[in-house]
Short mmCIF file of C-alpha atoms in Angstrom, two decimals:
data_model
loop_
_atom_site.label_atom_id
_atom_site.label_comp_id
_atom_site.label_asym_id
_atom_site.label_seq_id
_atom_site.Cartn_x
_atom_site.Cartn_y
_atom_site.Cartn_z
CA UNK Y 43 0.04 -0.10 0.05
CA UNK Y 44 2.79 2.31 1.07
CA UNK Y 45 4.74 1.90 -2.13
CA UNK Y 46 1.57 1.95 -4.26
CA UNK Y 47 0.53 5.38 -3.09
CA UNK Y 48 4.08 6.60 -3.50
CA UNK Y 49 4.04 5.68 -7.10
CA UNK Y 50 0.84 7.40 -7.48
CA UNK Y 51 1.89 10.66 -6.04
CA UNK Y 52 5.19 10.58 -8.02
CA UNK Y 53 3.12 10.16 -11.25
CA UNK Y 54 0.94 12.96 -10.07
CA UNK Y 55 3.95 15.01 -9.02
CA UNK Y 56 5.22 14.64 -12.55
CA UNK Y 57 1.98 15.63 -14.05
CA UNK Y 58 1.57 18.54 -11.91
CA UNK Y 59 5.22 19.51 -12.51
CA UNK Y 60 4.64 20.28 -16.16
CA UNK Y 61 1.58 22.28 -15.53
CA UNK Y 62 2.33 23.90 -12.29
CA UNK Y 63 5.14 25.91 -10.85
CA UNK Y 64 6.99 24.84 -7.74
CA UNK Y 65 5.69 27.99 -6.01
CA UNK Y 66 2.10 26.72 -6.74
CA UNK Y 67 2.98 23.17 -5.45
CA UNK Y 68 4.60 24.52 -2.34
CA UNK Y 69 1.54 26.57 -1.54
CA UNK Y 70 -0.64 23.46 -2.00
CA UNK Y 71 1.57 21.54 0.42
CA UNK Y 72 1.51 24.28 2.83
CA UNK Y 73 -2.30 24.63 2.72
CA UNK Y 74 -2.70 20.88 3.06
CA UNK Y 75 -0.28 20.68 5.93
CA UNK Y 76 -1.95 23.38 7.74
CA UNK Y 77 -5.45 22.06 7.36
CA UNK Y 78 -4.86 18.34 7.93
CA UNK Y 79 -5.11 17.05 11.47
CA UNK Y 80 -2.15 14.55 11.10
CA UNK Y 81 1.17 14.96 9.71
CA UNK Y 82 1.41 14.43 6.02
CA UNK Y 83 4.19 12.93 3.83
CA UNK Y 84 7.29 15.20 3.72
CA UNK Y 85 7.61 16.73 0.15
CA UNK Y 86 11.22 15.89 -0.04
CA UNK Y 87 11.81 16.67 -3.77
CA UNK Y 88 9.62 19.75 -3.65
CA UNK Y 89 11.39 21.21 -0.58
CA UNK Y 90 14.83 20.43 -2.15
CA UNK Y 91 13.89 22.20 -5.36
CA UNK Y 92 12.47 25.13 -3.56
CA UNK Y 93 15.53 25.50 -1.43
CA UNK Y 94 17.72 25.41 -4.60
CA UNK Y 95 15.51 28.08 -6.18
CA UNK Y 96 15.64 30.35 -3.07
CA UNK Y 97 19.52 29.96 -3.09
CA UNK Y 98 19.75 30.86 -6.69
CA UNK Y 99 17.55 33.77 -6.33
CA UNK Y 100 19.49 35.01 -3.19
CA UNK Y 101 22.71 34.90 -5.30
CA UNK Y 102 20.99 36.66 -8.11
CA UNK Y 103 19.75 39.47 -5.76
CA UNK Y 104 23.23 39.76 -4.49
CA UNK Y 105 24.53 40.06 -8.01
CA UNK Y 106 21.95 42.71 -8.86
CA UNK Y 107 22.96 44.86 -5.91
CA UNK Y 108 26.77 44.54 -6.85
CA UNK Y 109 26.08 45.40 -10.42
CA UNK Y 110 23.88 48.39 -9.73
CA UNK Y 111 20.71 47.02 -11.15
CA UNK Y 112 17.64 49.32 -10.76
CA UNK Y 113 16.77 49.21 -7.06
CA UNK Y 114 12.99 48.89 -7.91
CA UNK Y 115 13.77 45.70 -9.77
CA UNK Y 116 15.92 44.35 -7.05
CA UNK Y 117 13.31 45.07 -4.40
CA UNK Y 118 10.64 43.21 -6.41
CA UNK Y 119 12.80 40.15 -6.73
CA UNK Y 120 13.29 40.43 -2.99
CA UNK Y 121 9.67 40.57 -2.41
CA UNK Y 122 9.09 37.41 -4.52
CA UNK Y 123 11.91 35.70 -2.58
CA UNK Y 124 10.44 36.74 0.76
CA UNK Y 125 7.09 35.23 -0.23
CA UNK Y 126 8.59 31.82 -1.16
CA UNK Y 127 10.74 31.77 2.01
CA UNK Y 128 7.68 32.48 3.94
CA UNK Y 129 5.72 29.59 2.49
CA UNK Y 130 8.73 27.27 2.96
CA UNK Y 131 9.38 28.26 6.64
CA UNK Y 132 5.68 28.22 7.46
CA UNK Y 133 5.42 24.64 5.93
CA UNK Y 134 8.31 23.31 7.95
CA UNK Y 135 7.21 25.13 11.12
CA UNK Y 136 3.65 23.72 10.78
CA UNK Y 137 5.18 20.32 10.67
CA UNK Y 138 7.34 20.81 13.68
CA UNK Y 139 4.31 21.98 15.59
CA UNK Y 140 2.52 18.72 14.82
CA UNK Y 141 5.57 16.63 15.66
CA UNK Y 142 5.91 18.37 19.04
CA UNK Y 143 2.21 17.76 19.71
CA UNK Y 144 2.07 14.05 18.63
CA UNK Y 145 5.64 13.05 19.28
CA UNK Y 146 4.93 9.88 21.25
CA UNK Y 147 2.30 8.80 18.82
CA UNK Y 148 4.46 9.44 15.78
CA UNK Y 149 7.54 7.78 17.31
CA UNK Y 150 5.68 4.46 17.86
CA UNK Y 151 3.66 4.46 14.58
CA UNK Y 152 6.16 3.53 11.74
CA UNK Y 153 3.66 4.69 9.03
CA UNK Y 154 3.89 8.27 10.51
CA UNK Y 155 7.59 8.08 11.29
CA UNK Y 156 8.38 7.31 7.66
CA UNK Y 157 6.53 10.48 6.68
CA UNK Y 158 9.13 12.60 8.34
CA UNK Y 159 12.34 13.91 6.75
CA UNK Y 160 15.69 12.94 8.24
CA UNK Y 161 15.96 16.25 10.22
CA UNK Y 162 12.49 15.92 11.37
CA UNK Y 163 13.19 12.43 12.68
CA UNK Y 164 16.13 13.80 14.53
CA UNK Y 165 14.03 16.59 16.02
CA UNK Y 166 11.32 14.04 16.93
CA UNK Y 167 13.89 11.83 18.71
CA UNK Y 168 15.16 14.67 20.80
CA UNK Y 169 11.76 16.03 21.54
CA UNK Y 170 10.55 12.66 22.68
CA UNK Y 171 13.56 12.41 25.03
CA UNK Y 172 13.23 15.85 26.34
CA UNK Y 173 9.53 15.61 26.91
CA UNK Y 174 9.79 12.18 28.62
CA UNK Y 175 12.70 13.46 30.83
CA UNK Y 176 10.73 16.47 31.77
CA UNK Y 177 7.50 14.54 32.63
CA UNK Y 178 9.65 12.16 34.72
CA UNK Y 179 11.64 14.78 36.59
CA UNK Y 180 8.58 17.11 37.24
CA UNK Y 181 5.81 14.67 38.12
CA UNK Y 182 6.11 11.01 37.23
CA UNK Y 183 9.07 10.19 39.56
CA UNK Y 184 6.98 11.59 42.51
CA UNK Y 185 3.94 9.33 41.81
CA UNK Y 186 3.41 5.72 43.16
CA UNK Y 187 5.22 2.99 41.06
CA UNK Y 188 2.24 2.01 39.04
CA UNK Y 189 1.67 5.51 37.85
CA UNK Y 190 5.17 6.33 36.50
CA UNK Y 191 4.88 5.59 32.76
CA UNK Y 192 4.59 8.69 30.50
CA UNK Y 193 2.51 6.92 28.16
CA UNK Y 194 -0.10 5.01 30.35
CA UNK Y 195 -2.41 6.24 33.08
CA UNK Y 196 -1.45 3.54 35.28
CA UNK Y 197 0.27 0.07 35.07
CA UNK Y 198 -3.31 -1.24 34.83
CA UNK Y 199 -3.95 0.31 31.54
CA UNK Y 200 -4.27 -1.99 28.67
CA UNK Y 201 -2.70 0.30 26.09
CA UNK Y 202 -0.95 3.58 25.81
CA UNK Y 203 -3.82 5.74 26.85
CA UNK Y 204 -1.78 8.87 27.61
CA UNK Y 205 -0.52 9.48 24.19
CA UNK Y 206 -2.22 12.29 22.24
CA UNK Y 207 -3.33 11.29 18.73
CA UNK Y 208 -4.55 13.42 16.06
CA UNK Y 209 -8.46 13.28 15.53
CA UNK Y 210 -8.80 11.60 12.07
CA UNK Y 211 -12.59 11.92 12.01
CA UNK Y 212 -12.37 15.64 12.25
CA UNK Y 213 -14.09 17.57 9.43
CA UNK Y 214 -12.08 19.50 7.02
CA UNK Y 215 -13.01 21.90 4.20
CA UNK Y 216 -11.74 20.78 0.90
CA UNK Y 217 -11.92 21.53 -2.85
CA UNK Y 218 -11.17 19.57 -5.98
CA UNK Y 219 -9.96 21.01 -9.22
CA UNK Y 220 -11.63 18.26 -11.22
CA UNK Y 221 -15.02 16.76 -11.13
CA UNK Y 222 -14.52 13.47 -9.02
CA UNK Y 223 -18.04 12.19 -9.32
CA UNK Y 224 -19.72 10.07 -6.68
CA UNK Y 225 -17.57 9.49 -3.79
CA UNK Y 226 -18.27 7.05 -0.91
CA UNK Y 227 -17.55 8.76 2.33
CA UNK Y 228 -16.81 5.73 4.55
CA UNK Y 229 -17.99 2.32 5.74
CA UNK Y 230 -20.49 1.98 2.83
CA UNK Y 231 -24.19 2.17 3.27
CA UNK Y 232 -24.36 5.95 3.05
CA UNK Y 233 -25.33 7.47 -0.28
CA UNK Y 234 -22.14 8.89 -1.95
CA UNK Y 235 -21.31 12.47 -2.15
CA UNK Y 236 -21.02 14.02 -5.54
CA UNK Y 237 -17.88 15.98 -5.62
CA UNK Y 238 -17.93 18.69 -8.31
CA UNK Y 239 -15.05 20.70 -9.50
CA UNK Y 240 -14.11 23.84 -7.59
CA UNK Y 241 -16.86 23.50 -4.98
CA UNK Y 242 -16.08 23.56 -1.25
CA UNK Y 243 -17.18 20.68 0.94
CA UNK Y 244 -16.85 19.90 4.61
CA UNK Y 245 -16.21 16.22 4.81
CA UNK Y 246 -14.55 14.02 7.41
CA UNK Y 247 -10.81 13.93 6.97
CA UNK Y 248 -10.69 10.20 7.36
CA UNK Y 249 -12.72 9.42 4.32
CA UNK Y 250 -11.05 11.91 1.89
CA UNK Y 251 -7.52 11.02 3.21
CA UNK Y 252 -6.68 8.97 0.06
CA UNK Y 253 -7.66 11.80 -2.14
CA UNK Y 254 -5.51 14.24 -0.33
CA UNK Y 255 -2.52 11.99 -0.45
CA UNK Y 256 -2.92 11.39 -4.14
CA UNK Y 257 -3.36 15.01 -4.70
CA UNK Y 258 -6.92 14.79 -6.17
CA UNK Y 259 -8.35 17.08 -3.51
CA UNK Y 260 -6.97 20.10 -1.85
CA UNK Y 261 -7.70 21.20 1.75
CA UNK Y 262 -8.49 24.86 2.11
CA UNK I 194 2.78 37.87 7.91
CA UNK I 195 3.73 37.67 11.69
CA UNK I 196 0.30 36.38 12.66
CA UNK I 197 0.26 32.76 11.92
CA UNK I 198 -2.75 30.69 13.01
CA UNK I 199 -2.83 27.96 15.60
CA UNK I 200 -3.34 24.66 13.81
CA UNK I 201 -6.95 23.76 14.11
CA UNK I 202 -8.79 26.73 15.54
CA UNK I 203 -9.47 28.18 12.19
CA UNK I 204 -6.97 26.73 9.91
CA UNK I 205 -5.82 30.09 8.33
CA UNK I 206 -5.38 33.59 9.90
CA UNK I 207 -6.78 36.67 7.95
CA UNK I 208 -3.29 37.62 7.13
CA UNK I 209 -2.51 34.19 5.52
CA UNK I 210 -5.66 34.43 3.44
CA UNK I 211 -4.50 37.74 2.21
CA UNK I 212 -1.20 36.24 1.46
CA UNK I 213 -2.93 33.54 -0.72
CA UNK I 214 -5.23 36.41 -2.43
CA UNK I 215 -2.12 38.38 -3.40
CA UNK I 216 -1.20 35.54 -5.86
CA UNK I 217 -4.38 36.21 -7.86
CA UNK I 218 -3.59 37.90 -11.11
CA UNK I 219 -4.71 41.38 -11.92
CA UNK I 220 -4.22 43.65 -14.96
CA UNK I 221 -2.05 46.79 -14.52
CA UNK I 222 -0.99 49.61 -16.89
CA UNK I 223 2.59 50.36 -16.00
CA UNK I 224 4.08 53.93 -16.59
CA UNK I 225 7.70 52.57 -16.55
CA UNK I 226 9.88 50.61 -18.78
CA UNK I 227 11.19 47.34 -17.15
CA UNK I 228 12.60 44.04 -18.26
CA UNK I 229 10.53 40.85 -17.72
CA UNK I 230 10.79 39.64 -14.16
CA UNK I 231 11.57 35.93 -13.84
CA UNK I 232 10.33 35.09 -10.25
CA UNK I 233 10.19 31.85 -8.51
CA UNK I 234 6.46 32.23 -8.73
CA UNK I 235 6.53 32.73 -12.45
CA UNK I 236 7.54 35.19 -15.25
CA UNK I 237 5.84 38.51 -15.53
CA UNK I 238 6.31 41.52 -17.92
CA UNK I 239 7.94 42.92 -19.93
CA UNK I 240 6.74 46.20 -18.86
CA UNK I 241 6.05 48.98 -21.17
CA UNK I 242 4.37 52.39 -20.57
CA UNK I 243 0.80 52.28 -21.42
CA UNK I 244 0.75 48.59 -22.37
CA UNK I 245 -1.51 46.55 -20.00
CA UNK I 246 -0.05 43.41 -18.58
CA UNK I 247 -1.22 40.63 -16.01
CA UNK I 248 0.67 40.40 -12.68
CA UNK I 249 -0.10 38.90 -9.28
CA UNK I 250 -1.88 41.38 -6.98
CA UNK I 251 1.12 41.74 -4.57
CA UNK I 252 3.30 42.93 -7.43
CA UNK I 253 0.57 45.32 -8.68
CA UNK I 254 0.34 46.72 -5.20
CA UNK I 255 4.06 46.97 -4.79
CA UNK I 256 4.25 48.90 -8.07
CA UNK I 257 1.27 51.00 -7.36
CA UNK I 258 2.67 52.16 -3.96
CA UNK I 259 5.73 53.45 -5.82
CA UNK I 260 3.55 55.20 -8.27
CA UNK I 261 4.70 53.06 -11.17
CA UNK I 262 1.24 51.76 -12.53
CA UNK I 263 -2.45 52.06 -12.47
CA UNK I 264 -4.34 49.02 -11.50
CA UNK I 265 -7.47 48.00 -13.55
CA UNK I 266 -10.29 46.94 -11.45
CA UNK I 267 -11.37 43.39 -12.20
CA UNK I 268 -14.53 43.00 -14.32
CA UNK I 269 -16.67 41.63 -11.45
CA UNK I 270 -15.91 45.00 -9.54
CA UNK I 271 -18.06 47.03 -11.76
CA UNK I 272 -21.26 48.78 -10.80
CA UNK I 273 -23.28 48.37 -13.91
CA UNK I 274 -21.23 47.15 -16.88
CA UNK I 275 -23.08 45.33 -19.65
CA UNK I 276 -23.05 42.36 -20.33
CA UNK I 277 -20.90 41.02 -17.44
CA UNK I 278 -22.34 40.12 -13.95
CA UNK I 279 -22.00 43.22 -11.99
CA UNK I 280 -22.20 44.01 -8.36
CA UNK I 281 -25.71 45.42 -8.44
CA UNK I 282 -27.04 42.41 -9.94
CA UNK I 283 -25.09 40.18 -7.66
CA UNK I 284 -26.54 41.98 -4.65
CA UNK I 285 -29.99 41.52 -5.93
CA UNK I 286 -29.62 37.98 -6.73
CA UNK I 287 -27.92 37.42 -3.31
CA UNK I 288 -30.94 38.90 -1.65
CA UNK I 289 -33.44 37.06 -3.68
CA UNK I 290 -32.03 33.57 -3.61
CA UNK I 291 -31.09 31.19 -0.93
CA UNK I 292 -28.08 30.32 -2.94
CA UNK I 293 -24.70 32.00 -3.01
CA UNK I 294 -23.74 33.96 -6.07
CA UNK I 295 -20.52 32.99 -7.68
CA UNK I 296 -17.79 35.57 -6.63
CA UNK I 297 -14.10 35.25 -6.97
CA UNK I 298 -12.82 32.99 -4.21
CA UNK I 299 -10.92 35.71 -2.56
CA UNK I 300 -13.32 38.54 -3.34
CA UNK I 301 -13.13 39.94 0.26
CA UNK I 302 -9.32 40.15 0.42
CA UNK I 303 -8.97 41.36 -3.20
CA UNK I 304 -11.53 44.21 -2.80
CA UNK I 305 -9.99 45.07 0.59
CA UNK I 306 -6.51 45.32 -0.91
CA UNK I 307 -7.62 47.39 -3.80
CA UNK I 308 -9.65 49.70 -1.55
CA UNK I 309 -6.65 50.20 0.61
CA UNK I 310 -4.03 50.75 -2.12
CA UNK I 311 -5.59 51.60 -5.32
CA UNK I 312 -8.71 53.68 -4.55
CA UNK I 313 -8.28 56.19 -7.21
CA UNK I 314 -7.99 53.42 -9.88
CA UNK I 315 -11.50 51.93 -9.19
CA UNK I 316 -14.40 53.62 -10.98
CA UNK I 317 -17.22 54.58 -8.66
CA UNK I 318 -15.26 53.46 -5.68
CA UNK I 319 -17.86 54.63 -3.09
CA UNK I 320 -20.60 52.64 -4.87
CA UNK I 321 -18.35 49.50 -5.39
CA UNK I 322 -17.39 49.79 -1.83
CA UNK I 323 -20.93 49.86 -0.31
CA UNK I 324 -22.11 47.25 -2.81
CA UNK I 325 -19.42 44.86 -1.61
CA UNK I 326 -20.11 45.54 2.00
CA UNK I 327 -23.74 44.93 1.40
CA UNK I 328 -23.07 41.74 -0.42
CA UNK I 329 -20.84 40.61 2.30
CA UNK I 330 -23.46 41.39 4.96
CA UNK I 331 -26.22 39.48 3.01
CA UNK I 332 -23.88 36.53 2.54
CA UNK I 333 -22.74 36.32 6.18
CA UNK I 334 -26.43 36.54 7.34
CA UNK I 335 -27.28 33.69 4.95
CA UNK I 336 -24.42 31.69 6.27
CA UNK I 337 -25.89 32.16 9.81
CA UNK I 338 -29.33 31.11 8.88
CA UNK I 339 -27.90 28.24 6.68
CA UNK I 340 -26.01 26.77 9.61
CA UNK I 341 -29.33 26.18 11.42
CA UNK I 342 -30.09 23.46 8.83
CA UNK I 343 -27.18 21.56 10.24
CA UNK I 344 -28.94 21.13 13.57
CA UNK I 345 -32.38 20.40 12.10
CA UNK I 346 -31.52 17.58 10.02
CA UNK I 347 -28.72 15.04 10.24
CA UNK I 348 -25.73 16.18 8.17
CA UNK I 349 -22.65 14.16 7.51
CA UNK I 350 -21.36 16.08 4.58
CA UNK I 351 -21.77 19.75 3.67
CA UNK I 352 -21.49 21.37 0.35
CA UNK I 353 -20.43 24.90 0.54
CA UNK I 354 -21.26 26.09 -2.99
CA UNK I 355 -19.65 29.29 -4.01
CA UNK I 356 -18.56 30.10 -0.48
CA UNK I 357 -15.48 32.34 -0.48
CA UNK I 358 -12.15 31.77 1.17
CA UNK I 359 -12.79 34.19 4.05
CA UNK I 360 -16.27 33.09 4.60
CA UNK I 361 -15.41 29.29 4.65
CA UNK I 362 -12.56 30.32 7.11
CA UNK I 363 -14.81 32.05 9.43
CA UNK I 364 -17.40 29.28 9.51
CA UNK I 365 -14.91 26.57 9.66
CA UNK I 366 -14.41 26.28 13.47
CA UNK I 367 -18.13 26.14 14.06
CA UNK I 368 -19.25 23.91 11.16
CA UNK I 369 -16.52 21.33 11.70
CA UNK I 370 -17.11 21.12 15.24
CA UNK I 371 -20.87 20.86 14.92
CA UNK I 372 -20.61 18.18 12.25
CA UNK I 373 -18.14 16.31 14.30
CA UNK I 374 -20.43 16.39 17.26
CA UNK I 375 -23.38 15.16 15.35
CA UNK I 376 -21.20 12.44 14.02
CA UNK I 377 -20.17 11.42 17.51
CA UNK I 378 -23.61 11.66 18.88
CA UNK I 379 -25.12 9.61 16.24
CA UNK I 380 -22.54 6.81 16.85
CA UNK I 381 -23.05 6.72 20.56
CA UNK I 382 -26.78 6.71 20.07
CA UNK I 383 -26.29 3.71 17.87
CA UNK I 384 -24.48 1.91 20.54
CA UNK I 385 -27.25 2.34 23.05
CA UNK I 386 -29.75 1.34 20.33
CA UNK I 387 -27.83 -1.73 19.56
CA UNK I 388 -27.82 -2.64 23.21
CA UNK I 389 -31.41 -2.70 23.23
CA UNK I 390 -32.12 -4.30 19.81
CA UNK I 391 -31.22 -7.96 19.87
CA UNK I 392 -30.84 -8.02 16.17
CA UNK I 393 -28.07 -5.37 15.88
CA UNK I 394 -27.15 -3.83 12.63
CA UNK I 395 -23.72 -2.59 11.48
CA UNK I 396 -23.27 1.06 12.45
CA UNK I 397 -22.86 2.42 9.00
CA UNK I 398 -26.06 0.82 7.71
CA UNK I 399 -28.01 2.13 10.69
CA UNK I 400 -26.68 5.68 10.12
CA UNK I 401 -26.89 5.51 6.38
CA UNK I 402 -30.41 6.55 5.25
CA UNK I 403 -30.48 9.51 7.52
CA UNK I 404 -27.59 11.28 6.04
CA UNK I 405 -28.44 14.49 4.24
CA UNK I 406 -26.20 16.24 1.73
CA UNK I 407 -27.09 19.94 2.18
CA UNK I 408 -26.82 22.12 -0.67
CA UNK I 409 -25.74 25.29 0.94
#
């Protein structure tokens, strides 16, 4: 399943690559990440490309300044650069916020763990350690033995019931660029929702998750 | 851009929505000569005096602030231009119908930016401004009354036809929480029901027939 969805998104990536600019793709990734309750797959290639473009543009602006290019032109290039950097920063920061919030859950769920970049994994490990250390130092060590776990309420708990998890049945507002036709919400039984192009819908995240992952639907 | 939103209250802050709206293209008439700009976000220009060209709104505003262009108000911002849909008609239709009229997704942000930075470029600015205010008010009122429907009938999916970015963002916290609550209540109701009914049905089938797709 994992590799299957990977291929699909790669093909989709290619398709959108010829029709859309990276700035547009980055904007989409940012919007989706901000609106989705859980952490999404890290857009490795897109982030790398955006970084390269930013670097290139920074060098260009430096050259402009040295060569005495018209200051108005330079300031406009700088504005474009600032906008792209804002998107990239905000995208990465939104992910870090999610990692901080759900660090214990992400660390024990390999599917989620694999969605992080190498740097994010490093961050998650440190965050996990620090948070655990802090909880133990400040509270848990002072409690009776059976209440000392940072993931369980007590030794009697059957599973990790103190680990915050993202609410996947939360509703999100989404929009598709294409007509998707009748879409089955979940579990079957219910009448399908007819998803038209460019209309907004409030739907449970859980049921449209595959469409978000394959890039067929955008969160707004 | 300092104000970034908390994830999951309302997903985007007003400043972030404005940021998105600034990427919408608009026509300007430059009064300077400038080579094409090859931005990360795309290529724009070349700029020649009196030759109209399409640029993103942020670029238009930046040039406007420096007195380097005039901005052409978008077609939908006209008071009564034939034959295009204009604001007077939109307002009437908005009042007469329960449905929302099609307007640009970022109409609130775009009009706000233009009123702030390019007021002398918009014909009949006072009229346009008050019409857009009125349209906004009527629509917000409709959103409010429309939301009552969620509570009257079981709703598992909501179609927000022609709702704009700002409007969707404002109702987001309420709508998503309300739908979620109904979803949860209906599932716990079912658990109780199924406790009493010996011949228990699968949850989804039980919930199925009552789901309404509201065309709002």
